[in-house]
CSV table of C-alpha atoms and ligand atoms in Angstrom, one decimal:
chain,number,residue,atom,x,y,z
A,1,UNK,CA,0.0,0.0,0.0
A,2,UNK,CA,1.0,3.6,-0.9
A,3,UNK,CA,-0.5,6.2,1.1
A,4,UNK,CA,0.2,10.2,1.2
A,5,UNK,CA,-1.1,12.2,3.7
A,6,UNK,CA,-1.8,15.9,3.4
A,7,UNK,CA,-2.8,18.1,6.6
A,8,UNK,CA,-5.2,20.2,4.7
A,9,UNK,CA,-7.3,23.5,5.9
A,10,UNK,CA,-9.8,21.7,3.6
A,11,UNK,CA,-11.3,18.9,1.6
A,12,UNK,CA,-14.0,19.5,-0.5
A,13,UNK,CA,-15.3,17.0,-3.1
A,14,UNK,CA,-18.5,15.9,-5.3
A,15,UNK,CA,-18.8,12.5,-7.4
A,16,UNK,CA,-18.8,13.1,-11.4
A,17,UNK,CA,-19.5,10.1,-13.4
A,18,UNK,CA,-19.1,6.5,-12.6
A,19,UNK,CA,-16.3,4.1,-13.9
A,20,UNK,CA,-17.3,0.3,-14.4
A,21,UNK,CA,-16.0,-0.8,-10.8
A,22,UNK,CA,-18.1,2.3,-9.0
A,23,UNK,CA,-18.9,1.4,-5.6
A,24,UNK,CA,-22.9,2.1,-5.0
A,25,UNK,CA,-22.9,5.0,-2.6
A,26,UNK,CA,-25.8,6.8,-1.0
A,27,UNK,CA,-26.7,10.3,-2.1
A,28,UNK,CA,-24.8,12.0,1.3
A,29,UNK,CA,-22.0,10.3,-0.1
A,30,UNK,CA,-21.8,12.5,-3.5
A,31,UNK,CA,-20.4,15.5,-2.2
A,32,UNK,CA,-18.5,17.0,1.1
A,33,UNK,CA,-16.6,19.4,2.8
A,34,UNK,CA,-13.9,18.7,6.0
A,35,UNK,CA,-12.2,21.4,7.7
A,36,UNK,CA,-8.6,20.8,9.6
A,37,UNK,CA,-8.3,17.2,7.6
A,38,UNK,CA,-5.5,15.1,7.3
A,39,UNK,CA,-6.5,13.5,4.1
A,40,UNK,CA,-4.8,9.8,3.0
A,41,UNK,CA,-4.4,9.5,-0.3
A,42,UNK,CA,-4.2,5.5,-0.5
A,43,UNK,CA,-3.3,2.9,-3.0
A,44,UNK,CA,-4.1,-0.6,-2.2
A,45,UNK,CA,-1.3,-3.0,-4.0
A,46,UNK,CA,-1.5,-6.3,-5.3
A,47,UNK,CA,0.5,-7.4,-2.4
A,48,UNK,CA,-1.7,-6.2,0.3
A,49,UNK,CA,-4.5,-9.0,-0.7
A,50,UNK,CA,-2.2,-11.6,0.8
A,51,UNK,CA,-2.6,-10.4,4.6
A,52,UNK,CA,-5.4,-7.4,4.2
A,53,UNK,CA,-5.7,-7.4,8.2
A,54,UNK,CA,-2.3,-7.0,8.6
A,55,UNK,CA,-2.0,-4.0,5.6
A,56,UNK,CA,-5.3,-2.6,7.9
A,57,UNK,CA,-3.7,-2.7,11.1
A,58,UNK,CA,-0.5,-1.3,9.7
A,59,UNK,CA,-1.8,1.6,7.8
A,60,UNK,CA,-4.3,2.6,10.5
A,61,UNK,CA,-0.8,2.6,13.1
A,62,UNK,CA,0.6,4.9,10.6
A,63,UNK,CA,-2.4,7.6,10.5
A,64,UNK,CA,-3.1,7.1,14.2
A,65,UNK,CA,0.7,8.2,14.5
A,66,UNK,CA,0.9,10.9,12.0
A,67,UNK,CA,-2.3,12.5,13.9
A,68,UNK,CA,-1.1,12.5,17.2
A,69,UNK,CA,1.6,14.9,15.5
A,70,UNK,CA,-0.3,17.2,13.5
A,71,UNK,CA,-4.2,17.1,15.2
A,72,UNK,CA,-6.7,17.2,12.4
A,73,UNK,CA,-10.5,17.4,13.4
A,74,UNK,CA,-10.9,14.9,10.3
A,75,UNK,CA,-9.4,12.0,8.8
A,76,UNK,CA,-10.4,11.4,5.1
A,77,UNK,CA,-9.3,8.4,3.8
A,78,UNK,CA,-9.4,8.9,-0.5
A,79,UNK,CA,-8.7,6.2,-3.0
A,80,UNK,CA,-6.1,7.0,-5.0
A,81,UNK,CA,-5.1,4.4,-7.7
A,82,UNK,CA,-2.6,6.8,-9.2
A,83,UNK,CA,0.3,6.2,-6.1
A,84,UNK,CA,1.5,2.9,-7.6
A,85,UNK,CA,2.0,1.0,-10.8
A,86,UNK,CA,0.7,-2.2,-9.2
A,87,UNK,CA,-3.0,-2.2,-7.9
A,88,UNK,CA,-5.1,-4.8,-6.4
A,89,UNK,CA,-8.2,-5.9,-7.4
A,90,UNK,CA,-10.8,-3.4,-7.2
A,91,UNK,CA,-12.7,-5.6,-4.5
A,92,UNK,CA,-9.5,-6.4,-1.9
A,93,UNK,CA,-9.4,-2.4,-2.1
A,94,UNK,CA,-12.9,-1.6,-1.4
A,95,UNK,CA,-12.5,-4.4,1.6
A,96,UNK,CA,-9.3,-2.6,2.8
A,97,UNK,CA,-10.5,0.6,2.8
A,98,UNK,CA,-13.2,-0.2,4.4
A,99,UNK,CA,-11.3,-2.2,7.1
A,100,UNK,CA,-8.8,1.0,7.7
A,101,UNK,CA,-12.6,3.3,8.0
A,102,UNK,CA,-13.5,0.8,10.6
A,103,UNK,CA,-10.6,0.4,12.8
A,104,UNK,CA,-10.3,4.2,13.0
A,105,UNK,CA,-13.7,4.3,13.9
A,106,UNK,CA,-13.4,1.6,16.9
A,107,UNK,CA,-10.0,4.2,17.8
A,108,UNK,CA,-12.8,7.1,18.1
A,109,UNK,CA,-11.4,9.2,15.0
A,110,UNK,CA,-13.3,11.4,13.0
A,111,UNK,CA,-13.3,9.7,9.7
A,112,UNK,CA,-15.0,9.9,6.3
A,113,UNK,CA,-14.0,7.1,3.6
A,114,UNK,CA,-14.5,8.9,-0.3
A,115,UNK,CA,-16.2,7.1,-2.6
A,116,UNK,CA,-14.4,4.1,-4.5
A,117,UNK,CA,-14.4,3.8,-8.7
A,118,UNK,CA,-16.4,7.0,-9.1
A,119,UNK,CA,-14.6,10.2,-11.3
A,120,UNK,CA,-14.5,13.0,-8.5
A,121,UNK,CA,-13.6,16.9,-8.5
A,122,UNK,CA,-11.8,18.3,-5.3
A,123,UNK,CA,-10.5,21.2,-3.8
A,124,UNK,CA,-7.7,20.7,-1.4
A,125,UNK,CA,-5.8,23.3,0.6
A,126,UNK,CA,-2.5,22.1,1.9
A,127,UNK,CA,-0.8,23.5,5.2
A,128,UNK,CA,2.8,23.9,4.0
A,129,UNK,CA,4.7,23.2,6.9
A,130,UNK,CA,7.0,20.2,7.4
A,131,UNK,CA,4.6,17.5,8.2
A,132,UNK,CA,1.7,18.4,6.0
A,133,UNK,CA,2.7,16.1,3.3
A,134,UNK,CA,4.2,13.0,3.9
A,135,UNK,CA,4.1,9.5,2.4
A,136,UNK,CA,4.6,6.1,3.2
A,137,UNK,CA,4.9,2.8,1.9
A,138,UNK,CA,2.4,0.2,4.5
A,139,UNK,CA,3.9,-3.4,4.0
A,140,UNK,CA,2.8,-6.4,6.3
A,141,UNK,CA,6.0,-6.0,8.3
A,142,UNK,CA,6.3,-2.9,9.4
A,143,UNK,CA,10.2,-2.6,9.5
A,144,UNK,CA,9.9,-2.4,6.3
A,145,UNK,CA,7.9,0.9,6.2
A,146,UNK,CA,9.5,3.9,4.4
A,147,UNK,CA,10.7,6.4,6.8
A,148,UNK,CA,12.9,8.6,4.4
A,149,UNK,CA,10.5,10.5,2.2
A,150,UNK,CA,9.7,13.5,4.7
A,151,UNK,CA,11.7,16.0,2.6
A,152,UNK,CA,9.6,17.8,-0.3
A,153,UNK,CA,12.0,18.3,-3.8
B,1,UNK,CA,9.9,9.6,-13.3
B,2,UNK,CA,6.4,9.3,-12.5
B,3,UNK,CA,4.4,12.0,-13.0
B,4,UNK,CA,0.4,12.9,-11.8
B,5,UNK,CA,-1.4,15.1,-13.9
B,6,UNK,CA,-3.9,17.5,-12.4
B,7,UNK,CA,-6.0,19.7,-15.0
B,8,UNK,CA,-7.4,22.4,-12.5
B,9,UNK,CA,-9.3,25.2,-11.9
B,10,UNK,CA,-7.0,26.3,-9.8
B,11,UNK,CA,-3.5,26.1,-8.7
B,12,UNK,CA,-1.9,28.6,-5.7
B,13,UNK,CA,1.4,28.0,-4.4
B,14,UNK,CA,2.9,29.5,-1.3
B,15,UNK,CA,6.7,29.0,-0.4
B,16,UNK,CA,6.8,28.3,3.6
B,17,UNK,CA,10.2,27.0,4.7
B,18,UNK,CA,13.4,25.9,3.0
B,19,UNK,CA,14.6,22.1,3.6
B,20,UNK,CA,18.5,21.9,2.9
B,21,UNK,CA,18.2,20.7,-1.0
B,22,UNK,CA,16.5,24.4,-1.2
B,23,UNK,CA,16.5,26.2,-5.0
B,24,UNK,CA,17.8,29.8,-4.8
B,25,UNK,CA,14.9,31.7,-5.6
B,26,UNK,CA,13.9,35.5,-6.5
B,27,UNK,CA,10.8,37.0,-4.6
B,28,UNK,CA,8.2,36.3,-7.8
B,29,UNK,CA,8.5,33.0,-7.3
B,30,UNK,CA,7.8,32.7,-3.7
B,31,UNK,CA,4.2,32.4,-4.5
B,32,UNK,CA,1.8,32.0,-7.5
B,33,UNK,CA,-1.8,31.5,-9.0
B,34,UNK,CA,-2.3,29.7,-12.5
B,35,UNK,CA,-6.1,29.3,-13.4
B,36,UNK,CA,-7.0,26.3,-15.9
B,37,UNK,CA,-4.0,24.6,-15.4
B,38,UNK,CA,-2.5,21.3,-15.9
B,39,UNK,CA,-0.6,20.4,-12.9
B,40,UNK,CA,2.2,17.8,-13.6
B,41,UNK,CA,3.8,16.7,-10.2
B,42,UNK,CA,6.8,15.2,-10.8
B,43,UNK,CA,9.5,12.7,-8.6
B,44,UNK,CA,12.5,12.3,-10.7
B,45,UNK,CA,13.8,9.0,-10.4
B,46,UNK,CA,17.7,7.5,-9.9
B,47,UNK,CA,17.3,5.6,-13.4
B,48,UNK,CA,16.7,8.9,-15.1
B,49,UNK,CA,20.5,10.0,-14.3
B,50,UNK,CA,21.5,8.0,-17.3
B,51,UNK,CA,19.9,9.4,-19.7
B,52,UNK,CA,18.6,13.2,-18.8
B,53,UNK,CA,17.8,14.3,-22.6
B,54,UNK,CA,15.5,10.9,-23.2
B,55,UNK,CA,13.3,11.4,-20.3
B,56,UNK,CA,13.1,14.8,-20.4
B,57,UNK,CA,12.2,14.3,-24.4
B,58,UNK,CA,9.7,11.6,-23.4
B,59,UNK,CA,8.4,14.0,-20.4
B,60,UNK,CA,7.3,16.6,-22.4
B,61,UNK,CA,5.8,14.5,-25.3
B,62,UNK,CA,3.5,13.0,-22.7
B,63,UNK,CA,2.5,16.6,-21.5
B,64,UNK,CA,1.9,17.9,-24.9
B,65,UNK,CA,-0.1,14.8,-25.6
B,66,UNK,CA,-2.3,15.4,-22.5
B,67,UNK,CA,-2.6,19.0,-23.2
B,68,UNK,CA,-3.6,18.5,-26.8
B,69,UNK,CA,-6.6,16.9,-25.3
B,70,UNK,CA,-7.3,19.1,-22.1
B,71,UNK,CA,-6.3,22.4,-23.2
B,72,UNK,CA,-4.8,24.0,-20.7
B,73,UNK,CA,-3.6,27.6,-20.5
B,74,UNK,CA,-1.0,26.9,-17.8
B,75,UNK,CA,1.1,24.4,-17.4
B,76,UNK,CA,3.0,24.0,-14.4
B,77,UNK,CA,5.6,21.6,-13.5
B,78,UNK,CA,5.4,20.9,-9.9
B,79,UNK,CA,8.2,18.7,-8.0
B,80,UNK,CA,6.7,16.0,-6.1
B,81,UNK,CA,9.2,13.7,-4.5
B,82,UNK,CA,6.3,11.8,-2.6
B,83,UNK,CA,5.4,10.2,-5.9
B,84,UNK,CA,8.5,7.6,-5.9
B,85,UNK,CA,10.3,5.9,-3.4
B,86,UNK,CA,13.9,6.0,-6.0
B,87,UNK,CA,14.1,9.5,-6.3
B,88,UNK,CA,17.1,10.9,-8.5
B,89,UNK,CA,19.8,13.1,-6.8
B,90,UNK,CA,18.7,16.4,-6.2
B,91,UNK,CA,20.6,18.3,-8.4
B,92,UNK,CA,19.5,15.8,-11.2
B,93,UNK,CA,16.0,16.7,-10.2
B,94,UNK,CA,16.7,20.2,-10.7
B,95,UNK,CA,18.3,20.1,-13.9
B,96,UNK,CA,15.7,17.4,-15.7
B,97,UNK,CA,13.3,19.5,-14.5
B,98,UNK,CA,14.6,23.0,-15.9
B,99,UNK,CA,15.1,20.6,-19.3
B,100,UNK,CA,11.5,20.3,-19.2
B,101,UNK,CA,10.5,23.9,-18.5
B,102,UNK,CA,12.7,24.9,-21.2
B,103,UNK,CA,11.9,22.1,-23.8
B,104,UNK,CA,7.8,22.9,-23.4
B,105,UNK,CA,9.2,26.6,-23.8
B,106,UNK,CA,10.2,26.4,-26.8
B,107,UNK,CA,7.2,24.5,-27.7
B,108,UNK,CA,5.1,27.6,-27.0
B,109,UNK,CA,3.6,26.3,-24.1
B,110,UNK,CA,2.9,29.0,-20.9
B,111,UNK,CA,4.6,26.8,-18.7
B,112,UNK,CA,5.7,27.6,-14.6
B,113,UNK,CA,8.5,25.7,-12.6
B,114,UNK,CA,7.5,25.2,-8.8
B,115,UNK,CA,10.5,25.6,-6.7
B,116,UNK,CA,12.3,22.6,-5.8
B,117,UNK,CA,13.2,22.1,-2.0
B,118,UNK,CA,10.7,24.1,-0.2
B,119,UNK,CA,7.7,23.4,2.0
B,120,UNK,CA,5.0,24.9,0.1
B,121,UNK,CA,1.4,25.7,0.9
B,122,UNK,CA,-0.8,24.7,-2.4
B,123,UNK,CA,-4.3,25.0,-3.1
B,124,UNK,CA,-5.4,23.1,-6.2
B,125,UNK,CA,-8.7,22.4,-7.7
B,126,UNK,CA,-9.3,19.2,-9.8
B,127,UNK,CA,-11.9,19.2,-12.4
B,128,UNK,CA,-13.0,15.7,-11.8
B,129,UNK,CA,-13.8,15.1,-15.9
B,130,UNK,CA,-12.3,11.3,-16.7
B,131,UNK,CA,-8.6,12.7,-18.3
B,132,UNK,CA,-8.1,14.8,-15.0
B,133,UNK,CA,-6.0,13.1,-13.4
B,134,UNK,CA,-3.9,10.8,-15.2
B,135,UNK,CA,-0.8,8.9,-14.2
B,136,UNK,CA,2.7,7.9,-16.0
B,137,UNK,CA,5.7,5.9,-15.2
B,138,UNK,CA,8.3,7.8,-17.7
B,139,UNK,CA,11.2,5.7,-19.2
B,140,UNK,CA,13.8,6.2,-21.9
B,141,UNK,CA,11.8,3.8,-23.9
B,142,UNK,CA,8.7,5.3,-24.5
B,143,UNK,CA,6.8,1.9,-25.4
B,144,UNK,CA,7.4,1.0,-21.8
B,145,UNK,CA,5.3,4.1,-20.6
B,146,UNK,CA,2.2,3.3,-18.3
B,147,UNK,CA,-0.9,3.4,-20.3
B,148,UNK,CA,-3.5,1.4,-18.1
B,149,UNK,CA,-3.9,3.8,-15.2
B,150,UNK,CA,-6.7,6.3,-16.4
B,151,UNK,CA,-9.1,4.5,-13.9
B,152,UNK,CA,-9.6,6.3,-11.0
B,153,UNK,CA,-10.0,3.8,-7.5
C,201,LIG,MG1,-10.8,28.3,-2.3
Protein backbone atom coordinates (compact mmCIF):
# COMPACT_ATOMS: atom_id res chain seq x y z
CA UNK A 1 0.00 0.00 0.00
CA UNK A 2 0.97 3.58 -0.90
CA UNK A 3 -0.51 6.23 1.08
CA UNK A 4 0.18 10.21 1.18
CA UNK A 5 -1.07 12.22 3.70
CA UNK A 6 -1.82 15.87 3.43
CA UNK A 7 -2.79 18.06 6.59
CA UNK A 8 -5.23 20.19 4.70
CA UNK A 9 -7.29 23.49 5.93
CA UNK A 10 -9.81 21.67 3.61
CA UNK A 11 -11.29 18.94 1.58
CA UNK A 12 -14.03 19.48 -0.54
CA UNK A 13 -15.28 16.98 -3.14
CA UNK A 14 -18.47 15.92 -5.26
CA UNK A 15 -18.79 12.54 -7.39
CA UNK A 16 -18.84 13.15 -11.39
CA UNK A 17 -19.50 10.09 -13.42
CA UNK A 18 -19.15 6.46 -12.55
CA UNK A 19 -16.27 4.13 -13.89
CA UNK A 20 -17.28 0.27 -14.43
CA UNK A 21 -16.04 -0.82 -10.79
CA UNK A 22 -18.06 2.29 -8.97
CA UNK A 23 -18.90 1.43 -5.62
CA UNK A 24 -22.90 2.08 -4.96
CA UNK A 25 -22.92 4.98 -2.56
CA UNK A 26 -25.82 6.80 -1.04
CA UNK A 27 -26.74 10.29 -2.09
CA UNK A 28 -24.80 11.96 1.28
CA UNK A 29 -22.04 10.30 -0.09
CA UNK A 30 -21.81 12.53 -3.51
CA UNK A 31 -20.35 15.54 -2.17
CA UNK A 32 -18.48 17.02 1.14
CA UNK A 33 -16.57 19.45 2.85
CA UNK A 34 -13.94 18.71 6.01
CA UNK A 35 -12.24 21.37 7.72
CA UNK A 36 -8.56 20.78 9.57
CA UNK A 37 -8.33 17.24 7.62
CA UNK A 38 -5.53 15.06 7.26
CA UNK A 39 -6.47 13.53 4.10
CA UNK A 40 -4.83 9.76 3.00
CA UNK A 41 -4.39 9.45 -0.35
CA UNK A 42 -4.21 5.50 -0.55
CA UNK A 43 -3.31 2.86 -3.04
CA UNK A 44 -4.12 -0.64 -2.24
CA UNK A 45 -1.28 -2.97 -3.98
CA UNK A 46 -1.53 -6.31 -5.28
CA UNK A 47 0.46 -7.35 -2.43
CA UNK A 48 -1.69 -6.16 0.31
CA UNK A 49 -4.49 -8.99 -0.69
CA UNK A 50 -2.19 -11.57 0.84
CA UNK A 51 -2.57 -10.43 4.57
CA UNK A 52 -5.41 -7.43 4.23
CA UNK A 53 -5.74 -7.40 8.15
CA UNK A 54 -2.29 -6.96 8.59
CA UNK A 55 -2.04 -3.99 5.58
CA UNK A 56 -5.34 -2.61 7.89
CA UNK A 57 -3.70 -2.72 11.13
CA UNK A 58 -0.54 -1.34 9.68
CA UNK A 59 -1.84 1.61 7.79
CA UNK A 60 -4.31 2.58 10.53
CA UNK A 61 -0.77 2.59 13.07
CA UNK A 62 0.60 4.94 10.63
CA UNK A 63 -2.40 7.60 10.53
CA UNK A 64 -3.06 7.08 14.22
CA UNK A 65 0.65 8.23 14.48
CA UNK A 66 0.94 10.95 12.01
CA UNK A 67 -2.32 12.48 13.89
CA UNK A 68 -1.07 12.54 17.17
CA UNK A 69 1.61 14.92 15.45
CA UNK A 70 -0.26 17.17 13.47
CA UNK A 71 -4.16 17.05 15.22
CA UNK A 72 -6.72 17.19 12.39
CA UNK A 73 -10.46 17.39 13.40
CA UNK A 74 -10.92 14.94 10.31
CA UNK A 75 -9.44 11.96 8.80
CA UNK A 76 -10.42 11.39 5.05
CA UNK A 77 -9.33 8.44 3.79
CA UNK A 78 -9.40 8.91 -0.52
CA UNK A 79 -8.74 6.24 -3.04
CA UNK A 80 -6.07 7.03 -5.04
CA UNK A 81 -5.10 4.41 -7.72
CA UNK A 82 -2.57 6.78 -9.25
CA UNK A 83 0.31 6.16 -6.09
CA UNK A 84 1.46 2.93 -7.60
CA UNK A 85 1.97 0.96 -10.84
CA UNK A 86 0.65 -2.25 -9.17
CA UNK A 87 -2.96 -2.23 -7.87
CA UNK A 88 -5.13 -4.79 -6.37
CA UNK A 89 -8.23 -5.87 -7.41
CA UNK A 90 -10.77 -3.40 -7.17
CA UNK A 91 -12.74 -5.60 -4.54
CA UNK A 92 -9.55 -6.44 -1.90
CA UNK A 93 -9.36 -2.42 -2.05
CA UNK A 94 -12.95 -1.59 -1.35
CA UNK A 95 -12.47 -4.38 1.64
CA UNK A 96 -9.28 -2.63 2.80
CA UNK A 97 -10.46 0.60 2.84
CA UNK A 98 -13.17 -0.22 4.39
CA UNK A 99 -11.32 -2.21 7.06
CA UNK A 100 -8.77 1.03 7.71
CA UNK A 101 -12.59 3.25 8.02
CA UNK A 102 -13.46 0.85 10.60
CA UNK A 103 -10.64 0.42 12.76
CA UNK A 104 -10.32 4.15 13.00
CA UNK A 105 -13.74 4.26 13.92
CA UNK A 106 -13.35 1.63 16.85
CA UNK A 107 -10.00 4.25 17.80
CA UNK A 108 -12.76 7.06 18.10
CA UNK A 109 -11.35 9.25 15.01
CA UNK A 110 -13.26 11.37 12.95
CA UNK A 111 -13.33 9.66 9.75
CA UNK A 112 -14.97 9.88 6.32
CA UNK A 113 -14.04 7.10 3.58
CA UNK A 114 -14.53 8.86 -0.31
CA UNK A 115 -16.24 7.06 -2.58
CA UNK A 116 -14.41 4.13 -4.50
CA UNK A 117 -14.39 3.78 -8.66
CA UNK A 118 -16.41 7.04 -9.09
CA UNK A 119 -14.56 10.22 -11.29
CA UNK A 120 -14.49 12.97 -8.54
CA UNK A 121 -13.63 16.91 -8.53
CA UNK A 122 -11.85 18.26 -5.27
CA UNK A 123 -10.49 21.22 -3.79
CA UNK A 124 -7.70 20.67 -1.42
CA UNK A 125 -5.76 23.33 0.61
CA UNK A 126 -2.48 22.05 1.91
CA UNK A 127 -0.85 23.50 5.17
CA UNK A 128 2.76 23.85 4.01
CA UNK A 129 4.72 23.15 6.87
CA UNK A 130 7.00 20.20 7.45
CA UNK A 131 4.60 17.48 8.21
CA UNK A 132 1.71 18.40 5.99
CA UNK A 133 2.73 16.08 3.31
CA UNK A 134 4.16 13.03 3.94
CA UNK A 135 4.11 9.51 2.40
CA UNK A 136 4.61 6.07 3.19
CA UNK A 137 4.85 2.80 1.88
CA UNK A 138 2.44 0.18 4.55
CA UNK A 139 3.95 -3.39 4.04
CA UNK A 140 2.84 -6.41 6.31
CA UNK A 141 5.96 -5.99 8.27
CA UNK A 142 6.33 -2.86 9.41
CA UNK A 143 10.18 -2.56 9.51
CA UNK A 144 9.90 -2.40 6.26
CA UNK A 145 7.88 0.86 6.22
CA UNK A 146 9.53 3.87 4.37
CA UNK A 147 10.74 6.43 6.77
CA UNK A 148 12.94 8.64 4.45
CA UNK A 149 10.47 10.53 2.22
CA UNK A 150 9.67 13.53 4.68
CA UNK A 151 11.66 15.97 2.57
CA UNK A 152 9.61 17.76 -0.30
CA UNK A 153 11.97 18.33 -3.82
CA UNK B 1 9.94 9.55 -13.27
CA UNK B 2 6.41 9.35 -12.50
CA UNK B 3 4.36 11.99 -12.99
CA UNK B 4 0.42 12.86 -11.85
CA UNK B 5 -1.38 15.10 -13.92
CA UNK B 6 -3.91 17.47 -12.40
CA UNK B 7 -6.03 19.75 -14.98
CA UNK B 8 -7.38 22.39 -12.53
CA UNK B 9 -9.32 25.24 -11.91
CA UNK B 10 -7.04 26.29 -9.83
CA UNK B 11 -3.48 26.15 -8.70
CA UNK B 12 -1.87 28.64 -5.70
CA UNK B 13 1.39 28.04 -4.44
CA UNK B 14 2.92 29.52 -1.31
CA UNK B 15 6.72 29.04 -0.41
CA UNK B 16 6.85 28.27 3.62
CA UNK B 17 10.16 27.02 4.73
CA UNK B 18 13.35 25.86 2.96
CA UNK B 19 14.57 22.10 3.61
CA UNK B 20 18.51 21.86 2.91
CA UNK B 21 18.17 20.69 -1.01
CA UNK B 22 16.46 24.36 -1.17
CA UNK B 23 16.53 26.18 -4.98
CA UNK B 24 17.75 29.78 -4.82
CA UNK B 25 14.89 31.65 -5.55
CA UNK B 26 13.94 35.53 -6.46
CA UNK B 27 10.77 37.00 -4.60
CA UNK B 28 8.17 36.33 -7.79
CA UNK B 29 8.53 32.99 -7.29
CA UNK B 30 7.82 32.71 -3.68
CA UNK B 31 4.17 32.38 -4.51
CA UNK B 32 1.78 31.96 -7.50
CA UNK B 33 -1.79 31.53 -8.98
CA UNK B 34 -2.35 29.67 -12.47
CA UNK B 35 -6.07 29.26 -13.39
CA UNK B 36 -6.99 26.34 -15.94
CA UNK B 37 -3.97 24.61 -15.36
CA UNK B 38 -2.53 21.28 -15.92
CA UNK B 39 -0.58 20.42 -12.93
CA UNK B 40 2.24 17.83 -13.56
CA UNK B 41 3.76 16.71 -10.21
CA UNK B 42 6.80 15.16 -10.83
CA UNK B 43 9.51 12.66 -8.61
CA UNK B 44 12.45 12.25 -10.73
CA UNK B 45 13.79 8.97 -10.37
CA UNK B 46 17.73 7.46 -9.92
CA UNK B 47 17.26 5.61 -13.42
CA UNK B 48 16.70 8.94 -15.08
CA UNK B 49 20.52 9.95 -14.33
CA UNK B 50 21.53 7.98 -17.27
CA UNK B 51 19.85 9.39 -19.74
CA UNK B 52 18.58 13.17 -18.78
CA UNK B 53 17.85 14.34 -22.65
CA UNK B 54 15.49 10.86 -23.24
CA UNK B 55 13.30 11.36 -20.30
CA UNK B 56 13.09 14.79 -20.44
CA UNK B 57 12.16 14.28 -24.45
CA UNK B 58 9.66 11.58 -23.41
CA UNK B 59 8.42 14.00 -20.38
CA UNK B 60 7.33 16.64 -22.44
CA UNK B 61 5.80 14.53 -25.26
CA UNK B 62 3.48 13.02 -22.69
CA UNK B 63 2.53 16.62 -21.48
CA UNK B 64 1.89 17.90 -24.91
CA UNK B 65 -0.10 14.77 -25.61
CA UNK B 66 -2.33 15.42 -22.50
CA UNK B 67 -2.62 18.95 -23.16
CA UNK B 68 -3.56 18.50 -26.80
CA UNK B 69 -6.57 16.92 -25.31
CA UNK B 70 -7.34 19.09 -22.10
CA UNK B 71 -6.26 22.37 -23.22
CA UNK B 72 -4.76 23.97 -20.70
CA UNK B 73 -3.55 27.59 -20.50
CA UNK B 74 -0.98 26.95 -17.81
CA UNK B 75 1.14 24.40 -17.45
CA UNK B 76 3.01 23.98 -14.41
CA UNK B 77 5.64 21.56 -13.48
CA UNK B 78 5.45 20.93 -9.94
CA UNK B 79 8.21 18.73 -7.99
CA UNK B 80 6.74 15.98 -6.05
CA UNK B 81 9.20 13.67 -4.50
CA UNK B 82 6.29 11.79 -2.64
CA UNK B 83 5.37 10.17 -5.87
CA UNK B 84 8.49 7.59 -5.92
CA UNK B 85 10.25 5.89 -3.42
CA UNK B 86 13.90 5.99 -5.99
CA UNK B 87 14.14 9.48 -6.34
CA UNK B 88 17.15 10.88 -8.48
CA UNK B 89 19.81 13.13 -6.80
CA UNK B 90 18.68 16.43 -6.18
CA UNK B 91 20.61 18.32 -8.45
CA UNK B 92 19.53 15.76 -11.17
CA UNK B 93 16.02 16.74 -10.19
CA UNK B 94 16.70 20.22 -10.72
CA UNK B 95 18.25 20.06 -13.95
CA UNK B 96 15.71 17.41 -15.70
CA UNK B 97 13.31 19.52 -14.45
CA UNK B 98 14.61 23.01 -15.90
CA UNK B 99 15.09 20.61 -19.28
CA UNK B 100 11.45 20.32 -19.17
CA UNK B 101 10.47 23.87 -18.46
CA UNK B 102 12.72 24.92 -21.22
CA UNK B 103 11.87 22.13 -23.79
CA UNK B 104 7.76 22.92 -23.36
CA UNK B 105 9.15 26.63 -23.79
CA UNK B 106 10.17 26.39 -26.81
CA UNK B 107 7.19 24.53 -27.67
CA UNK B 108 5.08 27.56 -27.02
CA UNK B 109 3.60 26.33 -24.08
CA UNK B 110 2.89 28.98 -20.88
CA UNK B 111 4.63 26.79 -18.67
CA UNK B 112 5.75 27.61 -14.62
CA UNK B 113 8.52 25.65 -12.62
CA UNK B 114 7.46 25.25 -8.78
CA UNK B 115 10.54 25.61 -6.73
CA UNK B 116 12.25 22.56 -5.84
CA UNK B 117 13.18 22.14 -2.03
CA UNK B 118 10.69 24.05 -0.18
CA UNK B 119 7.75 23.44 2.04
CA UNK B 120 5.05 24.94 0.15
CA UNK B 121 1.43 25.69 0.91
CA UNK B 122 -0.85 24.69 -2.42
CA UNK B 123 -4.32 25.01 -3.11
CA UNK B 124 -5.42 23.12 -6.15
CA UNK B 125 -8.74 22.45 -7.74
CA UNK B 126 -9.32 19.21 -9.79
CA UNK B 127 -11.88 19.20 -12.43
CA UNK B 128 -12.98 15.69 -11.81
CA UNK B 129 -13.83 15.07 -15.86
CA UNK B 130 -12.31 11.35 -16.69
CA UNK B 131 -8.58 12.73 -18.27
CA UNK B 132 -8.11 14.81 -15.00
CA UNK B 133 -6.02 13.07 -13.39
CA UNK B 134 -3.86 10.78 -15.19
CA UNK B 135 -0.80 8.94 -14.16
CA UNK B 136 2.73 7.92 -15.99
CA UNK B 137 5.74 5.93 -15.19
CA UNK B 138 8.33 7.80 -17.74
CA UNK B 139 11.21 5.75 -19.24
CA UNK B 140 13.81 6.19 -21.88
CA UNK B 141 11.85 3.75 -23.87
CA UNK B 142 8.70 5.33 -24.51
CA UNK B 143 6.85 1.92 -25.39
CA UNK B 144 7.41 1.02 -21.82
CA UNK B 145 5.26 4.08 -20.57
CA UNK B 146 2.17 3.25 -18.26
CA UNK B 147 -0.85 3.42 -20.29
CA UNK B 148 -3.50 1.43 -18.08
CA UNK B 149 -3.87 3.82 -15.16
CA UNK B 150 -6.68 6.28 -16.37
CA UNK B 151 -9.11 4.49 -13.87
CA UNK B 152 -9.64 6.29 -11.00
CA UNK B 153 -9.97 3.85 -7.53
MG1 LIG C 1 -10.78 28.32 -2.27
Amino acid sequence: MRILLIHSDYLRYKTKSKTKIAEKIEDEKKGGEFDNALVVFTAVEREDEKDADAIIESAVSEIMNVSSQVKPDNVIIYPYAHLSSSLSSPDAAKNILKGMESKLKEEGVAVSRIPFGWYKSFEISCKGHPLSELSRTITVKPKEEEKAEEEPS
